[in-house]
Amino acid sequence: MSFRPCAVIPAYNHYLRLGPVIDGIRALGLDVFVIDDGNVEPARSGLAVFHAPERGVTVIRRPVNGGKGAAVMDGFRQAAAAGYSHALQIDADGQHEPEQAAKFVALSRANPTAVIAGQATYDETVPKARKFGRWITHFWVWVETCSLDIADSMCGFRMYPLASTIRTIDAEHIGPRMQYDTEILVHLHWRRVPVINLPVQVVYPPDNTSNFRMLQDNVLISLMHLGLVLQMPARMLIKPFRKK
């Protein structure tokens, strides 16, 4: 299959800063799939106005909120069904600068079987608790993969090869909420999909609202790590025998 990238943007309650994100991605020539993850008003209408397939922007509505991971995975399947080979995942809230997407496209074109994983670099806007929590997850991912190959498993700015990613989603249980970004990357690594880390600037815009649920999502992430650690010995045994 020829290299044909697009972008997938999961959106829940974030629509006020979505316009510049879409414009930046479209300026690079990428078609965009916005996944409305069961929003209610005013976000539902705020997202619907971006639907313009004739201009390369398709808004797909999920009737019920299922979580970031569920929205992204739905977007990947829609993109693959439409004939795209790779998908750039980028947030809707303005944390990721769309101009940086050109680096993902160039690296992915040169390395089409690899995941190009954003490695977040922060300025002073990052909440200290979030930054510390990320390092805990980084440590456990290094344990789970027995490597330092994944520099940042929580940054949601990435370029995925759709064929291998969808095969992994179909074969494994990948959490549908905030554990998704980490879990899919560990499973892809176990399946010998190369990971290329790309440093990217991440900012927290003023008045930014997070969909991260402090208690529930931390519990889900902790249970995810427990499951991955328990699987790790068997996965490491079979990993050398997997076809790339």
Short mmCIF file of C-alpha atoms in Angstrom, two decimals:
data_model
loop_
_atom_site.label_atom_id
_atom_site.label_comp_id
_atom_site.label_asym_id
_atom_site.label_seq_id
_atom_site.Cartn_x
_atom_site.Cartn_y
_atom_site.Cartn_z
CA MET A 1 0.00 0.00 0.00
CA SER A 2 1.27 3.48 -0.81
CA PHE A 3 1.93 5.98 1.95
CA ARG A 4 -1.33 7.86 2.46
CA PRO A 5 -1.53 9.58 5.86
CA CYS A 6 -4.43 11.31 7.57
CA ALA A 7 -5.11 12.70 11.04
CA VAL A 8 -7.45 11.43 13.76
CA ILE A 9 -8.53 13.86 16.48
CA PRO A 10 -10.54 12.53 19.45
CA ALA A 11 -12.73 15.23 20.94
CA TYR A 12 -14.67 15.34 24.19
CA ASN A 13 -15.68 18.78 25.50
CA HIS A 14 -12.79 20.33 23.55
CA TYR A 15 -13.94 22.31 20.54
CA LEU A 16 -13.03 25.95 21.17
CA ARG A 17 -9.40 25.46 20.08
CA LEU A 18 -10.08 22.80 17.49
CA GLY A 19 -10.27 25.18 14.52
CA PRO A 20 -6.56 26.14 14.54
CA VAL A 21 -5.60 22.48 15.04
CA ILE A 22 -7.60 21.43 11.97
CA ASP A 23 -6.27 24.35 9.92
CA GLY A 24 -2.68 23.47 10.81
CA ILE A 25 -3.16 19.83 9.86
CA ARG A 26 -4.97 20.66 6.64
CA ALA A 27 -2.15 23.06 5.70
CA LEU A 28 0.09 19.98 5.53
CA GLY A 29 -2.31 18.31 3.09
CA LEU A 30 -3.68 15.74 5.53
CA ASP A 31 -7.36 14.86 5.62
CA VAL A 32 -8.83 14.95 9.12
CA PHE A 33 -11.21 12.67 11.03
CA VAL A 34 -12.65 14.33 14.15
CA ILE A 35 -14.23 11.80 16.50
CA ASP A 36 -17.04 13.30 18.58
CA ASP A 37 -16.94 11.02 21.62
CA GLY A 38 -20.57 11.31 22.70
CA ASN A 39 -20.52 15.05 23.44
CA VAL A 40 -23.56 16.92 24.71
CA GLU A 41 -24.35 20.56 23.99
CA PRO A 42 -22.72 22.93 23.40
CA ALA A 43 -19.74 20.77 22.39
CA ARG A 44 -21.86 18.59 20.10
CA SER A 45 -22.86 21.53 17.92
CA GLY A 46 -19.43 23.10 18.30
CA LEU A 47 -17.84 20.02 16.73
CA ALA A 48 -20.51 19.47 14.09
CA VAL A 49 -19.72 22.79 12.39
CA PHE A 50 -16.32 21.46 11.34
CA HIS A 51 -17.84 18.65 9.26
CA ALA A 52 -16.86 19.42 5.66
CA PRO A 53 -15.85 16.25 3.76
CA GLU A 54 -15.48 18.24 0.56
CA ARG A 55 -12.69 20.16 2.32
CA GLY A 56 -11.06 17.10 3.86
CA VAL A 57 -12.65 17.25 7.33
CA THR A 58 -15.02 14.49 8.50
CA VAL A 59 -16.71 14.59 11.91
CA ILE A 60 -17.81 11.17 13.11
CA ARG A 61 -20.16 11.06 16.07
CA ARG A 62 -20.12 8.29 18.66
CA PRO A 63 -23.57 8.29 20.35
CA VAL A 64 -22.18 7.48 23.81
CA ASN A 65 -18.97 8.64 25.45
CA GLY A 66 -16.56 5.71 25.52
CA GLY A 67 -13.25 7.36 26.34
CA LYS A 68 -10.26 8.69 24.47
CA GLY A 69 -9.04 5.26 23.47
CA ALA A 70 -12.41 4.17 22.14
CA ALA A 71 -12.62 7.34 20.04
CA VAL A 72 -9.12 6.93 18.63
CA MET A 73 -9.65 3.26 17.78
CA ASP A 74 -12.92 4.09 16.01
CA GLY A 75 -11.11 6.79 14.08
CA PHE A 76 -8.37 4.37 13.02
CA ARG A 77 -10.90 1.90 11.66
CA GLN A 78 -12.72 4.65 9.76
CA ALA A 79 -9.44 5.89 8.31
CA ALA A 80 -8.32 2.42 7.24
CA ALA A 81 -11.69 1.72 5.65
CA ALA A 82 -11.30 4.95 3.66
CA GLY A 83 -7.95 3.76 2.30
CA TYR A 84 -5.46 5.62 4.49
CA SER A 85 -2.23 3.85 5.44
CA HIS A 86 -1.16 5.91 8.45
CA ALA A 87 -2.90 8.10 11.02
CA LEU A 88 -1.57 11.03 12.99
CA GLN A 89 -3.14 11.21 16.46
CA ILE A 90 -3.32 14.74 17.88
CA ASP A 91 -5.31 16.28 20.73
CA ALA A 92 -8.18 18.70 20.17
CA ASP A 93 -7.39 21.07 23.05
CA GLY A 94 -4.39 22.90 21.63
CA GLN A 95 -1.71 21.14 23.70
CA HIS A 96 -0.02 19.93 20.52
CA GLU A 97 1.16 22.41 17.92
CA PRO A 98 -0.07 21.14 14.53
CA GLU A 99 2.95 22.65 12.75
CA GLN A 100 5.04 19.93 14.38
CA ALA A 101 3.02 17.30 12.52
CA ALA A 102 5.26 17.75 9.46
CA LYS A 103 8.07 16.02 11.39
CA PHE A 104 5.83 13.03 12.10
CA VAL A 105 4.84 12.75 8.44
CA ALA A 106 8.45 12.92 7.24
CA LEU A 107 9.67 10.30 9.74
CA SER A 108 6.73 8.03 9.01
CA ARG A 109 7.27 8.26 5.27
CA ALA A 110 10.91 7.22 5.78
CA ASN A 111 9.99 4.49 8.32
CA PRO A 112 6.52 3.27 7.28
CA THR A 113 6.40 0.24 9.60
CA ALA A 114 7.23 2.25 12.73
CA VAL A 115 5.16 4.15 15.26
CA ILE A 116 6.45 7.71 15.52
CA ALA A 117 5.85 8.48 19.20
CA GLY A 118 5.87 12.02 20.50
CA GLN A 119 8.24 12.59 23.44
CA ALA A 120 6.81 15.56 25.32
CA THR A 121 8.96 18.49 26.33
CA TYR A 122 7.23 20.98 28.59
CA ASP A 123 7.40 24.62 29.53
CA GLU A 124 6.36 26.12 32.86
CA THR A 125 2.65 25.60 32.11
CA VAL A 126 2.69 21.88 32.92
CA PRO A 127 1.10 20.92 36.26
CA LYS A 128 3.81 19.42 38.46
CA ALA A 129 1.59 16.55 39.61
CA ARG A 130 0.96 15.49 36.02
CA LYS A 131 4.67 15.64 35.19
CA PHE A 132 5.58 13.47 38.20
CA GLY A 133 2.84 10.97 37.43
CA ARG A 134 4.15 10.54 33.90
CA TRP A 135 7.56 9.47 35.19
CA ILE A 136 5.94 6.70 37.22
CA THR A 137 4.32 5.34 34.07
CA HIS A 138 7.58 5.72 32.11
CA PHE A 139 9.33 3.53 34.69
CA TRP A 140 6.72 0.77 34.50
CA VAL A 141 6.73 0.81 30.69
CA TRP A 142 10.50 0.28 30.72
CA VAL A 143 9.92 -2.71 33.02
CA GLU A 144 7.09 -4.08 30.87
CA THR A 145 9.10 -3.86 27.64
CA CYS A 146 12.47 -4.75 29.22
CA SER A 147 13.90 -1.80 27.31
CA LEU A 148 14.21 1.97 27.12
CA ASP A 149 12.83 1.99 23.57
CA ILE A 150 9.69 3.96 24.54
CA ALA A 151 10.73 7.36 25.86
CA ASP A 152 7.19 8.64 26.50
CA SER A 153 4.16 6.37 26.49
CA MET A 154 1.64 9.03 27.53
CA CYS A 155 2.02 11.70 24.86
CA GLY A 156 -0.99 11.49 22.54
CA PHE A 157 0.83 13.08 19.59
CA ARG A 158 1.81 10.15 17.33
CA MET A 159 1.82 8.67 13.85
CA TYR A 160 0.63 5.07 13.59
CA PRO A 161 0.92 2.52 10.76
CA LEU A 162 -2.73 1.55 10.55
CA ALA A 163 -2.43 -2.07 9.40
CA SER A 164 -0.29 -3.30 12.31
CA THR A 165 -2.09 -1.08 14.80
CA ILE A 166 -5.55 -2.36 13.88
CA ARG A 167 -4.30 -5.96 13.95
CA THR A 168 -3.11 -5.31 17.50
CA ILE A 169 -6.37 -3.65 18.53
CA ASP A 170 -8.34 -6.59 17.14
CA ALA A 171 -6.15 -9.20 18.84
CA GLU A 172 -5.62 -7.62 22.27
CA HIS A 173 -7.74 -5.99 24.94
CA ILE A 174 -6.75 -2.32 24.76
CA GLY A 175 -8.28 -0.06 27.40
CA PRO A 176 -10.75 2.45 25.96
CA ARG A 177 -10.02 5.37 28.29
CA MET A 178 -6.91 7.19 29.43
CA GLN A 179 -4.88 3.99 29.67
CA TYR A 180 -5.07 3.64 25.89
CA ASP A 181 -1.99 5.67 24.89
CA THR A 182 0.32 3.61 27.09
CA GLU A 183 -1.28 0.21 26.56
CA ILE A 184 -1.33 0.29 22.76
CA LEU A 185 2.32 1.32 22.62
CA VAL A 186 3.43 -1.52 24.92
CA HIS A 187 1.46 -4.06 22.88
CA LEU A 188 2.89 -2.75 19.60
CA HIS A 189 6.38 -3.02 21.05
CA TRP A 190 5.69 -6.60 22.15
CA ARG A 191 4.63 -7.30 18.56
CA ARG A 192 7.99 -5.96 17.31
CA VAL A 193 6.57 -2.81 15.74
CA PRO A 194 9.48 -0.32 15.82
CA VAL A 195 9.08 2.80 17.96
CA ILE A 196 10.82 6.02 16.95
CA ASN A 197 10.75 8.77 19.58
CA LEU A 198 10.29 12.34 18.40
CA PRO A 199 10.69 15.23 20.89
CA VAL A 200 7.74 17.64 20.63
CA GLN A 201 6.76 20.74 22.56
CA VAL A 202 3.59 20.34 24.62
CA VAL A 203 1.86 23.31 26.25
CA TYR A 204 -1.10 23.68 28.59
CA PRO A 205 -3.17 26.57 27.19
CA PRO A 206 -4.72 29.07 29.63
CA ASP A 207 -8.06 27.87 30.99
CA ASN A 208 -7.40 24.42 29.58
CA THR A 209 -9.79 21.81 30.97
CA SER A 210 -8.64 18.21 31.27
CA ASN A 211 -10.76 15.12 30.71
CA PHE A 212 -8.47 13.18 33.04
CA ARG A 213 -10.45 11.87 36.03
CA MET A 214 -7.96 11.89 38.87
CA LEU A 215 -9.29 8.92 40.86
CA GLN A 216 -10.93 6.73 38.22
CA ASP A 217 -8.24 7.11 35.57
CA ASN A 218 -5.37 6.60 37.99
CA VAL A 219 -7.05 3.38 39.14
CA LEU A 220 -7.48 2.24 35.52
CA ILE A 221 -3.85 3.05 34.73
CA SER A 222 -2.64 1.20 37.83
CA LEU A 223 -4.68 -1.89 36.91
CA MET A 224 -3.37 -1.66 33.35
CA HIS A 225 0.23 -1.70 34.58
CA LEU A 226 -0.52 -4.66 36.84
CA GLY A 227 -1.93 -6.60 33.90
CA LEU A 228 0.99 -5.69 31.63
CA VAL A 229 3.59 -6.67 34.23
CA LEU A 230 1.89 -10.04 34.74
CA GLN A 231 1.88 -10.66 30.99
CA MET A 232 5.46 -9.49 30.48
CA PRO A 233 7.37 -12.77 31.12
CA ALA A 234 5.33 -14.72 28.58
CA ARG A 235 5.40 -11.86 26.08
CA MET A 236 9.18 -11.63 26.29
CA LEU A 237 9.48 -15.37 25.65
CA ILE A 238 7.42 -15.30 22.45
CA LYS A 239 8.55 -11.88 21.18
CA PRO A 240 11.67 -13.15 19.31
CA PHE A 241 9.52 -15.58 17.33
CA ARG A 242 7.00 -13.01 16.15
CA LYS A 243 7.19 -11.88 12.54
CA LYS A 244 7.78 -8.18 12.08
#
